[in-house]
Short mmCIF file of C-alpha atoms in Angstrom, two decimals:
data_model
loop_
_atom_site.label_atom_id
_atom_site.label_comp_id
_atom_site.label_asym_id
_atom_site.label_seq_id
_atom_site.Cartn_x
_atom_site.Cartn_y
_atom_site.Cartn_z
CA MET A 25 97.97 17.47 86.37
CA ILE A 26 98.44 16.16 89.93
CA PHE A 27 95.30 14.02 89.73
CA TYR A 28 96.42 12.61 86.38
CA MET A 29 99.86 11.76 87.81
CA LEU A 30 98.38 10.07 90.88
CA ARG A 31 96.07 8.00 88.71
CA ARG A 32 98.96 6.87 86.50
CA LEU A 33 101.07 6.05 89.57
CA PHE A 34 98.23 3.94 90.98
CA GLN A 35 97.91 2.02 87.69
CA ALA A 36 101.68 1.52 87.58
CA GLY A 37 101.61 0.15 91.14
CA ILE A 38 98.92 -2.39 90.18
CA VAL A 39 100.97 -3.57 87.21
CA LEU A 40 104.11 -3.99 89.32
CA LEU A 41 102.15 -5.87 91.98
CA VAL A 42 100.82 -8.33 89.38
CA VAL A 43 104.31 -8.87 87.96
CA ALA A 44 105.66 -9.40 91.48
CA LEU A 45 102.97 -12.05 92.01
CA VAL A 46 104.04 -13.85 88.82
CA ALA A 47 107.70 -13.67 89.88
CA PHE A 48 106.79 -15.02 93.33
CA PHE A 49 104.99 -18.05 91.93
CA MET A 50 108.03 -18.80 89.77
CA PHE A 51 109.85 -19.58 93.01
CA ARG A 52 107.10 -21.95 94.14
CA TYR A 53 106.32 -23.88 90.98
CA LEU A 54 109.46 -23.81 88.80
CA GLY A 55 111.65 -26.02 90.92
CA ASP A 56 112.49 -26.53 94.56
CA PRO A 57 114.90 -23.86 95.85
CA VAL A 58 116.25 -26.21 98.52
CA SER A 59 117.17 -28.88 95.96
CA GLN A 60 119.13 -26.33 93.96
CA LEU A 61 120.92 -24.82 96.96
CA VAL A 62 122.20 -28.05 98.51
CA SER A 63 124.08 -31.07 97.21
CA GLU A 64 122.74 -34.59 96.81
CA GLU A 65 124.55 -35.71 99.97
CA THR A 66 122.64 -33.24 102.19
CA SER A 67 120.55 -35.03 104.81
CA LEU A 68 116.79 -34.71 105.09
CA ALA A 69 117.15 -32.96 108.44
CA ASP A 70 119.43 -30.31 106.94
CA ARG A 71 117.03 -29.87 104.04
CA ALA A 72 114.13 -29.40 106.42
CA ALA A 73 116.11 -26.88 108.49
CA LEU A 74 117.00 -24.91 105.36
CA ARG A 75 113.39 -24.96 104.22
CA GLU A 76 112.32 -23.58 107.59
CA ALA A 77 115.05 -20.91 107.48
CA LEU A 78 113.93 -19.78 104.01
CA GLY A 79 110.34 -19.51 105.20
CA LEU A 80 109.06 -22.08 102.71
CA ASN A 81 106.82 -23.67 105.36
CA ASP A 82 104.91 -20.42 105.96
CA PRO A 83 101.47 -19.82 104.41
CA VAL A 84 101.47 -18.54 100.83
CA LEU A 85 100.25 -15.05 101.72
CA VAL A 86 102.94 -14.72 104.38
CA GLN A 87 105.61 -15.81 101.91
CA PHE A 88 104.33 -13.33 99.35
CA GLY A 89 104.42 -10.54 101.93
CA HIS A 90 108.02 -11.42 102.82
CA PHE A 91 108.88 -11.50 99.11
CA ILE A 92 107.44 -8.03 98.53
CA GLY A 93 109.28 -6.72 101.58
CA ARG A 94 112.61 -8.05 100.30
CA VAL A 95 111.98 -6.66 96.81
CA VAL A 96 111.22 -3.20 98.20
CA GLN A 97 114.54 -3.35 100.07
CA GLY A 98 116.38 -4.40 96.91
CA GLU A 99 117.00 -7.96 98.08
CA PHE A 100 116.32 -10.61 95.43
CA GLY A 101 118.03 -13.59 96.98
CA LEU A 102 121.09 -15.56 95.91
CA SER A 103 121.78 -16.90 92.46
CA TYR A 104 121.52 -20.68 92.55
CA GLN A 105 124.38 -21.16 90.13
CA MET A 106 126.76 -18.32 91.00
CA GLY A 107 126.13 -18.14 94.73
CA GLN A 108 126.13 -14.33 94.68
CA PRO A 109 123.38 -11.85 95.54
CA VAL A 110 121.25 -11.27 92.46
CA SER A 111 121.23 -7.53 93.14
CA HIS A 112 125.03 -7.49 92.77
CA LEU A 113 124.89 -9.44 89.52
CA ILE A 114 122.28 -7.06 88.08
CA ALA A 115 124.21 -4.00 89.24
CA ASP A 116 127.38 -5.29 87.56
CA ARG A 117 125.62 -6.01 84.25
CA LEU A 118 123.15 -3.12 84.07
CA PRO A 119 125.61 -0.37 82.97
CA ALA A 120 126.56 -2.38 79.87
CA SER A 121 122.93 -2.86 78.86
CA ILE A 122 121.98 0.78 79.49
CA GLU A 123 124.93 2.13 77.50
CA LEU A 124 124.16 -0.19 74.59
CA SER A 125 120.46 0.74 74.67
CA VAL A 126 121.09 4.49 74.85
CA ILE A 127 123.52 4.41 71.91
CA ALA A 128 121.17 2.21 69.86
CA PHE A 129 118.15 4.41 70.61
CA SER A 130 120.07 7.61 69.89
CA LEU A 131 121.14 6.15 66.55
CA ALA A 132 117.55 5.19 65.75
CA LEU A 133 116.27 8.69 66.51
CA ALA A 134 119.15 10.51 64.80
CA LEU A 135 118.60 8.62 61.54
CA GLY A 136 114.95 7.57 61.72
CA ILE A 137 113.37 11.02 62.17
CA PRO A 138 115.17 12.89 59.33
CA LEU A 139 114.83 9.94 56.93
CA GLY A 140 111.13 9.67 57.77
CA VAL A 141 110.68 13.40 57.17
CA LEU A 142 112.42 13.16 53.79
CA ALA A 143 110.28 10.20 52.75
CA GLY A 144 107.12 12.02 53.88
CA LEU A 145 107.82 15.32 52.16
CA LYS A 146 108.60 13.77 48.77
CA PRO A 147 106.90 10.34 48.78
CA ASP A 148 107.23 9.85 45.01
CA SER A 149 110.93 10.67 44.70
CA TRP A 150 113.62 8.06 44.11
CA LEU A 151 115.17 8.89 47.50
CA ALA A 152 111.89 8.14 49.27
CA ARG A 153 111.66 4.82 47.45
CA VAL A 154 115.18 3.88 48.51
CA ILE A 155 114.38 4.84 52.09
CA MET A 156 111.24 2.69 52.11
CA ILE A 157 113.11 -0.29 50.65
CA PHE A 158 115.73 0.09 53.37
CA SER A 159 113.05 0.33 56.05
CA LEU A 160 111.28 -2.77 54.75
CA ALA A 161 114.55 -4.72 54.80
CA GLY A 162 115.35 -3.48 58.32
CA ILE A 163 112.00 -4.58 59.68
CA SER A 164 112.00 -7.93 57.88
CA MET A 165 115.47 -9.21 58.73
CA PRO A 166 115.87 -11.03 62.07
CA THR A 167 118.15 -9.37 64.60
CA PHE A 168 120.49 -12.33 64.92
CA PHE A 169 120.93 -12.47 61.13
CA VAL A 170 121.82 -8.77 60.96
CA GLY A 171 124.30 -9.19 63.79
CA LEU A 172 125.97 -12.21 62.21
CA MET A 173 126.28 -10.51 58.82
CA LEU A 174 127.83 -7.41 60.39
CA MET A 175 130.25 -9.59 62.34
CA VAL A 176 131.31 -11.49 59.24
CA TYR A 177 131.80 -8.41 57.07
CA PHE A 178 133.19 -5.77 59.44
CA GLY A 179 134.81 -8.11 61.94
CA VAL A 180 136.11 -11.03 59.90
CA GLU A 181 136.45 -9.83 56.30
CA LEU A 182 137.55 -6.23 56.91
CA ASN A 183 138.87 -6.74 60.45
CA LEU A 184 137.78 -3.21 61.39
CA LEU A 185 135.58 -3.70 64.46
CA PRO A 186 135.51 -6.12 67.42
CA THR A 187 132.89 -8.84 67.21
CA PHE A 188 132.43 -9.71 70.88
CA GLY A 189 132.77 -8.24 74.34
CA ARG A 190 132.65 -4.71 75.65
CA GLY A 191 136.24 -3.70 75.13
CA GLU A 192 138.27 -1.86 77.74
CA THR A 193 136.18 -0.36 80.54
CA LEU A 194 136.78 2.18 83.28
CA ASP A 195 135.40 1.77 86.80
CA LEU A 196 134.03 5.09 88.05
CA GLY A 197 132.97 3.62 91.38
CA PHE A 198 129.23 3.88 90.83
CA TRP A 199 129.38 2.98 87.13
CA THR A 200 131.48 0.88 84.80
CA THR A 201 131.70 2.44 81.36
CA GLY A 202 133.34 1.63 78.06
CA LEU A 203 132.44 4.99 76.52
CA LEU A 204 135.61 6.61 77.81
CA THR A 205 137.97 4.29 75.92
CA ARG A 206 138.65 3.81 72.23
CA SER A 207 138.17 0.04 72.34
CA GLY A 208 134.89 0.56 74.19
CA TRP A 209 133.54 2.78 71.40
CA LEU A 210 134.74 0.39 68.72
CA SER A 211 133.14 -2.57 70.51
CA ILE A 212 129.74 -0.90 70.85
CA ILE A 213 129.31 0.07 67.16
CA LEU A 214 128.16 -3.27 65.76
CA PRO A 215 125.84 -4.32 68.60
CA ALA A 216 124.34 -0.81 68.82
CA PHE A 217 123.54 -0.73 65.10
CA THR A 218 122.15 -4.27 65.26
CA LEU A 219 119.94 -3.46 68.23
CA GLY A 220 118.80 -0.10 66.86
CA LEU A 221 118.13 -1.15 63.27
CA PHE A 222 114.57 -2.35 63.86
CA GLN A 223 113.76 0.71 65.96
CA LEU A 224 115.32 2.97 63.30
CA THR A 225 113.17 1.57 60.50
CA PHE A 226 110.07 1.51 62.69
CA ILE A 227 110.47 5.18 63.69
CA MET A 228 111.27 6.06 60.07
CA ARG A 229 108.04 4.52 58.78
CA LEU A 230 106.01 6.04 61.61
CA VAL A 231 107.38 9.55 61.00
CA ARG A 232 106.74 9.18 57.26
CA ALA A 233 103.11 8.14 57.82
CA GLU A 234 102.48 10.96 60.29
CA MET A 235 104.20 13.47 58.01
CA LEU A 236 102.00 12.49 55.08
CA GLU A 237 98.92 12.91 57.27
CA VAL A 238 99.95 16.28 58.70
CA MET A 239 100.88 17.73 55.29
CA ARG A 240 97.26 17.23 54.17
CA MET A 241 95.79 19.20 57.06
CA ASP A 242 94.19 22.63 56.72
CA PHE A 243 96.67 24.54 58.88
CA ILE A 244 99.48 23.49 56.52
CA ARG A 245 97.48 24.77 53.53
CA PHE A 246 96.88 28.05 55.35
CA ALA A 247 100.59 28.35 56.14
CA LYS A 248 101.41 27.86 52.45
CA ALA A 249 98.76 30.39 51.46
CA ARG A 250 100.33 32.95 53.80
CA GLY A 251 103.60 32.55 51.90
CA LEU A 252 105.64 31.08 54.77
CA PRO A 253 108.99 29.54 53.76
CA ALA A 254 108.85 25.82 53.00
CA ARG A 255 111.54 25.06 55.59
CA ARG A 256 109.50 26.77 58.31
CA ILE A 257 106.33 24.95 57.29
CA HIS A 258 108.03 21.56 57.18
CA PHE A 259 110.20 21.68 60.29
CA ARG A 260 108.33 24.07 62.59
CA HIS A 261 104.67 23.38 61.89
CA ALA A 262 104.48 19.93 60.32
CA LEU A 263 107.30 18.19 62.19
CA LYS A 264 106.18 19.58 65.56
CA ASN A 265 102.73 18.03 65.14
CA THR A 266 104.20 14.83 63.75
CA LEU A 267 106.38 14.20 66.80
CA VAL A 268 103.49 14.24 69.29
CA PRO A 269 102.27 10.67 68.53
CA VAL A 270 105.80 9.56 67.62
CA MET A 271 107.00 10.50 71.11
CA THR A 272 104.71 7.92 72.73
CA ILE A 273 105.80 5.08 70.45
CA ALA A 274 109.47 6.03 70.66
CA GLY A 275 109.36 5.99 74.45
CA LEU A 276 107.95 2.48 74.50
CA GLN A 277 110.54 1.41 71.93
CA PHE A 278 113.30 2.62 74.26
CA GLY A 279 111.88 0.42 77.00
CA SER A 280 111.80 -2.56 74.66
CA ILE A 281 115.41 -1.92 73.61
CA ILE A 282 116.57 -2.22 77.22
CA ALA A 283 114.33 -5.14 78.06
CA PHE A 284 114.64 -7.22 74.92
CA GLY A 285 118.23 -6.70 73.81
CA ILE A 286 118.74 -10.37 74.68
CA ILE A 287 119.46 -11.60 71.17
CA THR A 288 121.94 -8.83 70.41
CA GLU A 289 123.79 -9.37 73.68
CA SER A 290 123.91 -13.10 73.00
CA VAL A 291 125.24 -12.71 69.44
CA PHE A 292 127.97 -10.25 70.44
CA GLN A 293 128.55 -11.73 73.92
CA TRP A 294 127.81 -8.30 75.37
CA PRO A 295 128.04 -8.59 79.19
CA GLY A 296 124.63 -7.11 79.98
CA ILE A 297 121.51 -8.24 81.79
CA GLY A 298 120.14 -9.87 78.63
CA LEU A 299 123.06 -12.29 78.43
CA LEU A 300 122.74 -12.93 82.17
CA PHE A 301 119.05 -13.75 81.66
CA LEU A 302 119.83 -16.27 78.91
CA GLN A 303 122.43 -17.96 81.10
CA ALA A 304 119.90 -18.08 83.94
CA ILE A 305 117.32 -19.76 81.70
CA SER A 306 119.79 -22.45 80.63
CA THR A 307 120.51 -23.28 84.29
CA VAL A 308 116.97 -22.64 85.65
CA ASP A 309 118.32 -19.95 87.99
CA ILE A 310 114.94 -18.80 89.31
CA PRO A 311 116.11 -15.79 91.41
CA VAL A 312 117.86 -14.26 88.39
CA ILE A 313 114.91 -14.98 86.07
CA SER A 314 112.33 -13.48 88.43
CA THR A 315 114.50 -10.44 89.13
CA TYR A 316 114.90 -9.83 85.40
CA LEU A 317 111.13 -10.08 85.03
CA LEU A 318 110.63 -7.47 87.76
CA LEU A 319 113.30 -5.22 86.27
CA VAL A 320 111.66 -5.35 82.83
CA ALA A 321 108.33 -4.45 84.40
CA VAL A 322 109.86 -1.50 86.25
CA ILE A 323 111.55 -0.27 83.07
CA PHE A 324 108.36 -0.43 81.01
CA VAL A 325 106.19 1.11 83.71
CA THR A 326 108.66 3.94 84.31
CA VAL A 327 109.13 4.73 80.62
CA ASN A 328 105.40 4.53 79.97
CA LEU A 329 104.71 6.84 82.91
CA VAL A 330 107.27 9.41 81.75
CA VAL A 331 105.92 9.31 78.19
CA ASP A 332 102.34 9.74 79.41
CA LEU A 333 103.32 12.77 81.47
CA LEU A 334 105.21 14.30 78.55
CA TYR A 335 102.28 13.60 76.24
CA TYR A 336 99.96 15.23 78.76
CA ALA A 337 102.23 18.28 78.91
CA VAL A 338 102.50 18.83 75.14
CA ASP A 339 98.98 17.87 74.02
CA PRO A 340 96.36 20.41 75.10
CA ARG A 341 93.53 18.11 74.01
CA LEU A 342 94.49 15.58 76.68
CA ARG A 343 94.57 18.27 79.37
CA ALA A 344 91.15 19.51 78.27
CA SER A 345 89.61 16.02 78.42
CA ALA A 346 91.17 15.37 81.83
CA SER A 347 89.78 18.58 83.27
#
């Protein structure tokens, strides 16, 4: 187990190093930082002094080493457009994105797993057909279209739910949350459903496919021959084996929800890191763009590592092959 963990940590470190290299070269080849930090009236001497102060005249390897050192310390530079430390901007926006992602992922799991089980146990029933039609529609429709339709119907026509913003929030010192206020819960419903819809239908179809496969296995036939109750066979034997591969995919889907909730945050003007990233792209704010790239890499590597360790813990075949 320890050897397996060390090997996965080494692979994760290589991935993060490569992503850091890509982020570093964004600073060098996607615009001149000095030109974006000073005005047009700045003299050439002042520009040269600033370039020397930023270390832009050092060799490339030295600059990359300084960049890695600052990243390890949590220093990502100043935003060109906002003039604030990027770490502060990310820290202010990250709670909104995490709360939205957690609610969306919880919704996807809470609905996707039981619906997938129902569709897998009775694949020829009318309920299973309705579930599959819903899943096909959920996968096919673009996220922005789903968000706009929900806004028009529930926000404009019925006037039941807010269509933009995070609602009222409470500052807990280390975290800013909207989940402790009524307006915060009302504001998160539409974006959470929009963000989680694709994941919900994806998990639903995956659980259904795995359930159909497991129900044809010999140990299920033996359990039926022993006269075990159907509920015990379905939810203790079949579902337990179904969730082993689903766990890996679901973990990666959670990482993608956090990293790629950009469209949902843009549609609902949700003040998260995705909306900050879009604003940074429109203004070519390289420090914010590169920091977002590093953050996405850290999220995916961390989630993937946790899922691999959980998979290793629950699957005896993987432990046997590793030993």
